[in-house]
Amino acid sequence: MTSGLVNPINSLVADVGSPPIPEAQSWIKRYDGAFGPLINLSQAVPGNPPHASLLERMAATAGSAAGSQYSPINGDADLREAYAAELSRIYEGRIEPADTAITAGCNMAFFAAMMLLAHRGDAVLLPTPWYFNHQMSLEMLGIEPRPLPCRPEAGFVPRVEDAEALIDDKVRALVLVTPNNPTGAVYPAHVIESFAQLCRRRGIYLVIDETYRDFLPHGMNRPHGLFTGEDWRDTVIQLYSFSKSYAIPGHRTGAIMADARLIEQAAKILDCIQICAPRTAQAALPWAIDALRDWREGNRTEINGRAQVFREALAPLPEWTIESAGAYFAYLRHPFPGVRAQQVAERLATERGVLCLPGSYFGPGQEGHLRVAVANVGADVLGGLTERLRGLRI
């Protein structure tokens, strides 16, 4: 006779906190509109629509019988070929289609990469503040997300010597995110290359997430030199998202780039968790990679301009300190020492109609900060933040 008790679910899942963005979005129900329409600067959402021709091509695929079929596990051949050619052009190296796999978004790419490299009881270094989905994924896999502290005085750029001191026999990989989510920090090429050398020397993988690569400051056209030779094949995995660059986050299209032998192994994981990435965007992106280059460059200019408008909006409010900004994000120190970041963010949302995320969502030691997704809204809206933030009391 059984007790009637249901076996508990996997504790590795149960012990991970719920996704934080829905919690933050619930606050806006209490905003009465006193300061005007809500300004949503929480989740990183492209502030512009997709190009009309891209939408037309995706619509044609979505309405076709062929677009309803499975693609190969690693993605459509045309997209892998076009993406490999684009990577070779950007990084001035030799990257083959077999070195790539298309995924259902960059979060899927990260999850697959972590399953490939580590197992329960291992550790992965994450620069802190970290992207919370990275931390959540690792903990659900039983992998320790080991914080690599990034300091405001260094522009939130991690230091190689700090990472080396944290590497032991449990560490299987080190993750870099540049331009960074949540801080917006753009890691200099020499820093990225030094981390690659560290990983090679210590026998671990470097996983570099370049979701926001297409929004680098002007003049930074090659983010780093990791792929100019062939050494990267032994130690580097790169992740990417088409979502932000082409304004199609709902179509869930990302990519992994690694040596072909690793991609072959990653295909086992992808077959089990996605079978294939959505077909609609895969069919249109080979055309878009070349045809929309100027359009993407215009978006890059626009997003960088919005970051500048945000700086100007906060200039009259020196008590609010922008400690880092780049690509989609700014990382802001709030002016209330000792007050929890969530309390500040909630008050901003409910009283001033400005929704951003508390630093506490992004790892230990972040109670003094807020993350602002400056790409979400136009420059005209960002300019109105001065009065929204002025005189806030807690």
Short mmCIF file of N, CA and C in Angstrom, two decimals, residues 17 23 61 73 123 337 361:
data_model
loop_
_atom_site.label_atom_id
_atom_site.label_comp_id
_atom_site.label_asym_id
_atom_site.label_seq_id
_atom_site.Cartn_x
_atom_site.Cartn_y
_atom_site.Cartn_z
N GLY A 17 14.99 29.85 -8.89
CA GLY A 17 13.94 30.85 -8.86
C GLY A 17 13.18 30.94 -10.17
N GLU A 23 7.79 38.70 -12.99
CA GLU A 23 7.60 39.33 -11.69
C GLU A 23 7.66 40.85 -11.81
N THR A 61 7.37 31.75 -46.58
CA THR A 61 7.80 30.45 -46.07
C THR A 61 6.76 29.87 -45.12
N ILE A 73 18.90 18.69 -38.42
CA ILE A 73 19.08 18.98 -37.00
C ILE A 73 19.90 20.25 -36.79
N ALA A 123 31.84 22.97 -12.65
CA ALA A 123 31.63 24.41 -12.47
C ALA A 123 31.95 25.15 -13.76
N PRO A 337 21.48 54.36 -0.94
CA PRO A 337 22.36 53.38 -0.29
C PRO A 337 21.60 52.58 0.77
N TYR A 361 18.58 40.76 -9.70
CA TYR A 361 18.25 39.70 -10.65
C TYR A 361 19.50 39.13 -11.34
#
